[in-house]
Amino acid sequence: MKRLTGILIDEKGAKVVDIIHTLDSLHATIKCNTFDIATRLIGNKPFDIFIDDEGLLVHNPTINGFCIDADEVLAGNLLVLNSNEEGETLSLSTKDIEHILSFVMSGKLFYSVREIK
């Protein structure tokens, strides 16, 4: 079965995770019932961020992502992965992991919503 390497950002901070590529495993990793996928720029590179769809609906939501150029935050647990042009979910490379972690400060992800070209 295919495995994925990504970065999980939760209330404890950011960590590299290795998961089985199944819907159940994605839900278990993010610790949610439903999730959305938002493509955002981290630095100058697009990544897919799997977001707890109900992250803002809980009492005292945990904000784990901050947009640096718009009024947007991402609440709840976040899982950052890659994808190709066909939309297939892919693992992060070692270089991707280093790149993303350079945009994590105090356990929170800082990203951009600038137009992705």
CSV table of C-alpha atoms in Angstrom, one decimal:
chain,number,residue,atom,x,y,z
A,1,MET,CA,0.0,0.0,0.0
A,2,LYS,CA,1.3,3.5,-0.9
A,3,ARG,CA,2.7,5.6,1.9
A,4,LEU,CA,2.9,9.4,2.2
A,5,THR,CA,5.4,11.5,4.0
A,6,GLY,CA,4.0,14.9,5.1
A,7,ILE,CA,4.2,17.5,7.8
A,8,LEU,CA,1.5,17.6,10.5
A,9,ILE,CA,1.0,20.8,12.3
A,10,ASP,CA,-1.1,20.6,15.5
A,11,GLU,CA,-1.2,22.1,19.0
A,12,LYS,CA,2.1,20.5,19.8
A,13,GLY,CA,3.9,22.1,16.7
A,14,ALA,CA,5.1,20.7,13.4
A,15,LYS,CA,6.4,17.1,12.9
A,16,VAL,CA,7.1,14.9,9.9
A,17,VAL,CA,4.7,12.0,9.6
A,18,ASP,CA,4.6,8.8,7.5
A,19,ILE,CA,1.1,7.6,6.8
A,20,ILE,CA,-0.7,5.0,4.7
A,21,HIS,CA,-2.4,6.7,1.7
A,22,THR,CA,-6.1,6.0,2.6
A,23,LEU,CA,-9.0,8.2,3.5
A,24,ASP,CA,-9.2,6.7,6.9
A,25,SER,CA,-5.5,7.3,7.6
A,26,LEU,CA,-5.8,11.0,6.5
A,27,HIS,CA,-8.8,11.4,8.9
A,28,ALA,CA,-6.9,9.7,11.7
A,29,THR,CA,-3.8,11.8,11.2
A,30,ILE,CA,-5.6,15.1,11.0
A,31,LYS,CA,-7.9,13.9,13.9
A,32,CYS,CA,-11.1,15.0,12.1
A,33,ASN,CA,-14.3,13.8,10.5
A,34,THR,CA,-14.1,15.9,7.4
A,35,PHE,CA,-11.3,17.9,5.8
A,36,ASP,CA,-10.8,20.4,3.0
A,37,ILE,CA,-7.7,20.7,0.8
A,38,ALA,CA,-6.4,24.2,0.1
A,39,THR,CA,-3.4,24.8,-2.2
A,40,ARG,CA,-1.3,27.6,-0.7
A,41,LEU,CA,2.1,29.0,-1.4
A,42,ILE,CA,4.7,28.3,1.2
A,43,GLY,CA,7.5,30.6,0.2
A,44,ASN,CA,7.2,30.5,-3.6
A,45,LYS,CA,6.1,26.9,-3.9
A,46,PRO,CA,2.5,25.5,-3.9
A,47,PHE,CA,1.6,22.7,-1.5
A,48,ASP,CA,-1.7,21.0,-0.6
A,49,ILE,CA,-2.8,21.7,3.0
A,50,PHE,CA,-5.4,19.2,4.4
A,51,ILE,CA,-7.4,21.2,6.9
A,52,ASP,CA,-9.8,20.0,9.6
A,53,ASP,CA,-13.1,21.3,8.1
A,54,GLU,CA,-14.6,21.8,11.6
A,55,GLY,CA,-11.4,23.5,13.0
A,56,LEU,CA,-13.1,26.9,13.5
A,57,LEU,CA,-16.3,25.4,15.0
A,58,VAL,CA,-14.9,24.2,18.3
A,59,HIS,CA,-14.7,26.1,21.5
A,60,ASN,CA,-11.3,27.9,21.6
A,61,PRO,CA,-10.1,26.9,18.1
A,62,THR,CA,-6.4,26.3,17.7
A,63,ILE,CA,-5.0,28.5,14.9
A,64,ASN,CA,-2.2,26.7,13.2
A,65,GLY,CA,-1.8,28.6,10.0
A,66,PHE,CA,-1.4,32.3,9.3
A,67,CYS,CA,-1.6,33.9,5.9
A,68,ILE,CA,1.1,36.6,5.4
A,69,ASP,CA,-0.7,38.6,2.7
A,70,ALA,CA,-4.5,38.3,3.4
A,71,ASP,CA,-6.9,38.1,6.3
A,72,GLU,CA,-7.1,34.3,6.5
A,73,VAL,CA,-6.2,31.8,9.2
A,74,LEU,CA,-6.3,28.0,9.2
A,75,ALA,CA,-7.7,26.4,12.4
A,76,GLY,CA,-7.4,22.9,13.6
A,77,ASN,CA,-4.8,20.3,12.6
A,78,LEU,CA,-3.1,20.8,9.2
A,79,LEU,CA,-1.4,18.2,7.1
A,80,VAL,CA,0.9,19.5,4.3
A,81,LEU,CA,1.5,17.2,1.3
A,82,ASN,CA,2.4,17.6,-2.4
A,83,SER,CA,0.4,16.8,-5.6
A,84,ASN,CA,1.1,16.6,-9.3
A,85,GLU,CA,-0.7,18.2,-12.3
A,86,GLU,CA,-3.3,15.4,-12.3
A,87,GLY,CA,-4.2,16.1,-8.7
A,88,GLU,CA,-2.6,12.9,-7.3
A,89,THR,CA,-1.5,13.3,-3.7
A,90,LEU,CA,2.2,12.8,-3.2
A,91,SER,CA,4.8,12.7,-0.5
A,92,LEU,CA,7.0,15.6,0.4
A,93,SER,CA,10.6,15.3,-0.5
A,94,THR,CA,13.4,16.0,2.0
A,95,LYS,CA,14.0,19.3,0.3
A,96,ASP,CA,10.2,20.1,0.5
A,97,ILE,CA,10.2,19.3,4.2
A,98,GLU,CA,13.2,21.6,4.9
A,99,HIS,CA,11.6,24.3,2.9
A,100,ILE,CA,8.2,24.1,4.7
A,101,LEU,CA,9.8,23.9,8.1
A,102,SER,CA,11.6,27.2,7.4
A,103,PHE,CA,8.1,28.8,7.3
A,104,VAL,CA,7.1,27.3,10.7
A,105,MET,CA,7.6,29.7,13.6
A,106,SER,CA,6.5,28.9,17.2
A,107,GLY,CA,4.8,25.7,15.8
A,108,LYS,CA,2.6,27.7,13.4
A,109,LEU,CA,2.7,27.7,9.6
A,110,PHE,CA,3.1,31.0,7.7
A,111,TYR,CA,1.9,30.8,4.1
A,112,SER,CA,0.6,33.0,1.2
A,113,VAL,CA,-2.5,33.2,-0.9
A,114,ARG,CA,-0.9,35.1,-3.7
A,115,GLU,CA,-2.0,33.9,-7.1
A,116,ILE,CA,-0.5,30.5,-7.9
A,117,LYS,CA,0.8,30.5,-11.5
